mmCIF file of C-alpha atoms in Angstrom:
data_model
loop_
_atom_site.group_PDB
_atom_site.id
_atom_site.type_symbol
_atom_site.label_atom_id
_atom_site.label_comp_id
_atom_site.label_asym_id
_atom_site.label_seq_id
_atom_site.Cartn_x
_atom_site.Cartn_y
_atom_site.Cartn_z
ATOM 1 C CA UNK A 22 118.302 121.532 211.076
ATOM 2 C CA UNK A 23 114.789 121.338 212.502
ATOM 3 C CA UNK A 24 114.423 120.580 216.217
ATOM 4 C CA UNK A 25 111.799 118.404 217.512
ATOM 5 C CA UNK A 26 109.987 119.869 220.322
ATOM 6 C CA UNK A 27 108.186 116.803 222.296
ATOM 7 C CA UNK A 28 106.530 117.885 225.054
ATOM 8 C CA UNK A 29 107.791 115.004 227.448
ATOM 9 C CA UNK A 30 105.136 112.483 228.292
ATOM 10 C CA UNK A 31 104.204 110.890 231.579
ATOM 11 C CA UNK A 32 106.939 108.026 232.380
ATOM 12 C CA UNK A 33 103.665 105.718 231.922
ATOM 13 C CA UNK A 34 103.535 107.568 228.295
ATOM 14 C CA UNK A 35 106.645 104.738 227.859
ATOM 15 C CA UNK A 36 104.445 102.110 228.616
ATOM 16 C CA UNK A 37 102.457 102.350 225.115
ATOM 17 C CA UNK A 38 104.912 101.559 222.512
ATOM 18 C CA UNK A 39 104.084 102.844 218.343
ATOM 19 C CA UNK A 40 102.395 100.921 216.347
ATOM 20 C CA UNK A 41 104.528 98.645 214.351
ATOM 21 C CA UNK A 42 104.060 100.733 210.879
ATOM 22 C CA UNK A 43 104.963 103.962 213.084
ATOM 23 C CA UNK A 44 108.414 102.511 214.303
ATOM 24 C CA UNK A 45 109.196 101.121 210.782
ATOM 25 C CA UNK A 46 108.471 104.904 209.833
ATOM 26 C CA UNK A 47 111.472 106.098 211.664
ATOM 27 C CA UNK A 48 113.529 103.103 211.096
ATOM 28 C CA UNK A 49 113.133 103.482 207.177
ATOM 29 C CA UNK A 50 114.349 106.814 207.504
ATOM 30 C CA UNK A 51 117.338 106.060 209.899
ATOM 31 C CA UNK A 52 118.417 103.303 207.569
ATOM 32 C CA UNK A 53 117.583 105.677 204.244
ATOM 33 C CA UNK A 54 120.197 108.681 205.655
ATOM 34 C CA UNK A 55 122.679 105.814 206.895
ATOM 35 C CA UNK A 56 126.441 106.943 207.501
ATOM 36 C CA UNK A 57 125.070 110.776 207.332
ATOM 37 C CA UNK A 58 121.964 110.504 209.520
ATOM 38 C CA UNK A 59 120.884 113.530 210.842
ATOM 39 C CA UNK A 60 120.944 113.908 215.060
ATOM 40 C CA UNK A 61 117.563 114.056 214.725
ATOM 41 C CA UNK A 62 116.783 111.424 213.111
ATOM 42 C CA UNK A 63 118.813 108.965 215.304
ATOM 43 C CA UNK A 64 117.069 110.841 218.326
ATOM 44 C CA UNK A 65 113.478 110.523 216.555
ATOM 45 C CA UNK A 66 114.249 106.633 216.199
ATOM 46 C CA UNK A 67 116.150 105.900 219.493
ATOM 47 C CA UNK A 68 112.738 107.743 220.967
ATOM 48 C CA UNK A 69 110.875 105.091 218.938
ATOM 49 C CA UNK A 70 113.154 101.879 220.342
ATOM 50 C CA UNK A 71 112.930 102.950 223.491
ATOM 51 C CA UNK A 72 108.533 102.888 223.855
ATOM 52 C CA UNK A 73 109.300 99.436 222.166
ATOM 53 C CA UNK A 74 107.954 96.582 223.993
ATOM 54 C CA UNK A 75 110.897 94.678 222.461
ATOM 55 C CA UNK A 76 113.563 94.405 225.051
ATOM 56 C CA UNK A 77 116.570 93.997 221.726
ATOM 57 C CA UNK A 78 114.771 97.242 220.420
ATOM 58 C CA UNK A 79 114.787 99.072 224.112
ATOM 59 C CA UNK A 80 118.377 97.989 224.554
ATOM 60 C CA UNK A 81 119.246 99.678 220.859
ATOM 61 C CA UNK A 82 117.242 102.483 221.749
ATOM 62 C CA UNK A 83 119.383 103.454 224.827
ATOM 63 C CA UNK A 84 122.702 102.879 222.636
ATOM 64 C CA UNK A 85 121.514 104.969 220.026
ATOM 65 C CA UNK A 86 120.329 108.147 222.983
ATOM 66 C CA UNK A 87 123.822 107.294 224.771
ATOM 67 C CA UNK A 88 125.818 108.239 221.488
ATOM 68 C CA UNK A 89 124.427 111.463 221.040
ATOM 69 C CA UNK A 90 124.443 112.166 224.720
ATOM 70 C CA UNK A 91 128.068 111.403 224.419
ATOM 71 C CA UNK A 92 128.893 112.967 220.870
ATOM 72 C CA UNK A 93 126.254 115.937 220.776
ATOM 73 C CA UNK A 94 126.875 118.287 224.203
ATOM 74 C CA UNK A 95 124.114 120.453 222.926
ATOM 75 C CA UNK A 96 121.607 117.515 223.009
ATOM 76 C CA UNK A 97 122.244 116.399 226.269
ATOM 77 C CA UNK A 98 118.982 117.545 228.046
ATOM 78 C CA UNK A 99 116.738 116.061 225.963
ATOM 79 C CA UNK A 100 118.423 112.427 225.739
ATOM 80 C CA UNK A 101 118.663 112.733 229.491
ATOM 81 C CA UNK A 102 115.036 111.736 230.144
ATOM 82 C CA UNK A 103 114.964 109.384 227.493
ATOM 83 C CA UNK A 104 118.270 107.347 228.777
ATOM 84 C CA UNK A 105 116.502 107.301 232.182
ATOM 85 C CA UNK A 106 113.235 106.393 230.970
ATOM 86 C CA UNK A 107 114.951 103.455 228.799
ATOM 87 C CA UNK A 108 117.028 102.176 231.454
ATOM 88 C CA UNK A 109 113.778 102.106 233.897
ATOM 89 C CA UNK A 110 112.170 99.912 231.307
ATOM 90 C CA UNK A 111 115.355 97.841 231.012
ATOM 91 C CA UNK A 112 115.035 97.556 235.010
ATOM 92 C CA UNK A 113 118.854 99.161 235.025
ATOM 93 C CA UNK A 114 117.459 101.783 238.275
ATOM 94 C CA UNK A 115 120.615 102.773 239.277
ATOM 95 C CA UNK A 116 121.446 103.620 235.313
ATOM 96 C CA UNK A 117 117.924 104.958 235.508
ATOM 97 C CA UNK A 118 118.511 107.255 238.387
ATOM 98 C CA UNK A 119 121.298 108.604 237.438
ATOM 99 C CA UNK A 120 120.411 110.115 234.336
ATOM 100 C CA UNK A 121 116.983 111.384 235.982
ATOM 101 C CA UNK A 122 118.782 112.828 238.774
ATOM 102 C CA UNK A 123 121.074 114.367 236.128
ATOM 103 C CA UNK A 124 118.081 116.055 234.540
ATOM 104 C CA UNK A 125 116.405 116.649 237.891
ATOM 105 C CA UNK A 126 119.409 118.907 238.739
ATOM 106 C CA UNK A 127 118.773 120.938 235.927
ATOM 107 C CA UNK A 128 115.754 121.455 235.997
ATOM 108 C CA UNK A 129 113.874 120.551 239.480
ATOM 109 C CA UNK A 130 110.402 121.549 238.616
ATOM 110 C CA UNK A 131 109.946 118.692 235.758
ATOM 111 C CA UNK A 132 107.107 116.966 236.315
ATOM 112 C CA UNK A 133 107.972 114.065 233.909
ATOM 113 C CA UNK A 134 111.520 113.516 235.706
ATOM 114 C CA UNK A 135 109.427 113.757 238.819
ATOM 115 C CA UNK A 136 106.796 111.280 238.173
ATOM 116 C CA UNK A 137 109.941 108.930 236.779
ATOM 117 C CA UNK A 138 111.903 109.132 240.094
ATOM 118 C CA UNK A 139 108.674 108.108 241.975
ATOM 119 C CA UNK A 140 108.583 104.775 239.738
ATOM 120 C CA UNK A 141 111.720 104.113 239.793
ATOM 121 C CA UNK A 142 111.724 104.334 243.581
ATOM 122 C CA UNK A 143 109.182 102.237 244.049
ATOM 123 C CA UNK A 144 111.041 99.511 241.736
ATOM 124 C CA UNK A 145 114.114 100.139 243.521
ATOM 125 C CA UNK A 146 112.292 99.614 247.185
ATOM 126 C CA UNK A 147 109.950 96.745 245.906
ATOM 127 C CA UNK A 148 113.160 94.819 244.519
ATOM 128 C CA UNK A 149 115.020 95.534 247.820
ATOM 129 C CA UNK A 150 112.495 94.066 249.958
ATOM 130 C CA UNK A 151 112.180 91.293 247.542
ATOM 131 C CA UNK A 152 115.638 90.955 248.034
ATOM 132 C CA UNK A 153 115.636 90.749 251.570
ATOM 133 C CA UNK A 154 112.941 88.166 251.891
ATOM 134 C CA UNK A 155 115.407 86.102 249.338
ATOM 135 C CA UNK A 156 117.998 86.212 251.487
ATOM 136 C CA UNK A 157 116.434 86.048 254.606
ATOM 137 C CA UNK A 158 114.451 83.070 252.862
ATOM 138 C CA UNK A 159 118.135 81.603 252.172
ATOM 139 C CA UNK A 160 119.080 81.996 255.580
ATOM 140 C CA UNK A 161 116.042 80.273 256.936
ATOM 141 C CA UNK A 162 116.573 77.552 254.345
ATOM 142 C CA UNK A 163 120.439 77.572 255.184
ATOM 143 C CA UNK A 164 119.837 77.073 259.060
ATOM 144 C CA UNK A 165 117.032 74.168 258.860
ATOM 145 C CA UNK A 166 119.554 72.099 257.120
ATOM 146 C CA UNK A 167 121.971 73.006 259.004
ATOM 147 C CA UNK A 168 119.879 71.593 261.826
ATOM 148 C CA UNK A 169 119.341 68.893 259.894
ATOM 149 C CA UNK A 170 123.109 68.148 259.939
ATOM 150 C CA UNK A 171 123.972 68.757 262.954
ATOM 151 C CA UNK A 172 121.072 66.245 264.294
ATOM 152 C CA UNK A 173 121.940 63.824 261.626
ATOM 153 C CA UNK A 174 126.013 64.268 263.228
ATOM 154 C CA UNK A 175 125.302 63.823 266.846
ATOM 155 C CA UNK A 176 122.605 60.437 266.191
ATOM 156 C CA UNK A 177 125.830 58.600 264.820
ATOM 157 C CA UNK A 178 127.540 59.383 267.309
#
């Protein structure tokens, strides 16, 4: 069995998905091997899915990688990037994290993982603060009419 060695992009490598005849490459041959498909094959196309800009493709990409990852012990590192690249793109960050902390514990110097924990922490922190200003939006929103009420109340009275 022939292993593929991909040099792991930079998480904005994810960004550019193939070109449509490029996926349908991998998908033919997926599809061709069918019950028997080879691990590398399913990791070739899952790799594929996930630089889709198809969210249905992404989210089929990540099952695929999370099979082997579960089923395939000796694969494990290199669907670990992959899972938290997908997930980032699928804006699961704490999925995300996990799996690039995972990787990160194995092997601290990777600049790829590295790069990927920067973006997802800036999603994380960008969505928190959006967050707050929701809520604290809500709360603003919640006390004016409550105001509202409560002036409304003591006129009748």
């Amino acid at each position: 069995m022939g292993i593929l060695m991909l040099s792991l992009p930079d998480a904005a490598d994810a960004e550019s998905p193939l070109k449509p005849a490029e996926l349908q490459v991998l998908r033919s041959q997926y599809e061709k091997e069918g019950e028997y498909v080879s691990l590398q094959t399913k990791f070739n196309y899952a790799w594929g899915l996930i630089k889709s800009s198809n969210r249905t493709e992404q989210q089929e990409g990540v099952r695929l990688l999370s099979e082997i990852f579960r089923n395939s012990p000796e694969r494990r590192r290199e669907c670990l990037y992959y899972l938290a690249l997908g997930n980032y793109k699928l804006g699961n960050y704490a999925e995300a994290r996990r799996y690039n902390d995972l990787l990160l514990d194995l092997e601290p110097g990777n600049l790829q993982a590295g790069s990927l924990k920067g973006l997802i922490d800036d999603k994380v922190a960008k969505e928190g603060l959006m967050g707050a200003a929701i809520v604290g939006g809500l709360a603003v929103g919640a006390a004016v009419i409550g105001s509202m009420i409560f002036k409304g109340a003591s006129r009748k009275r």
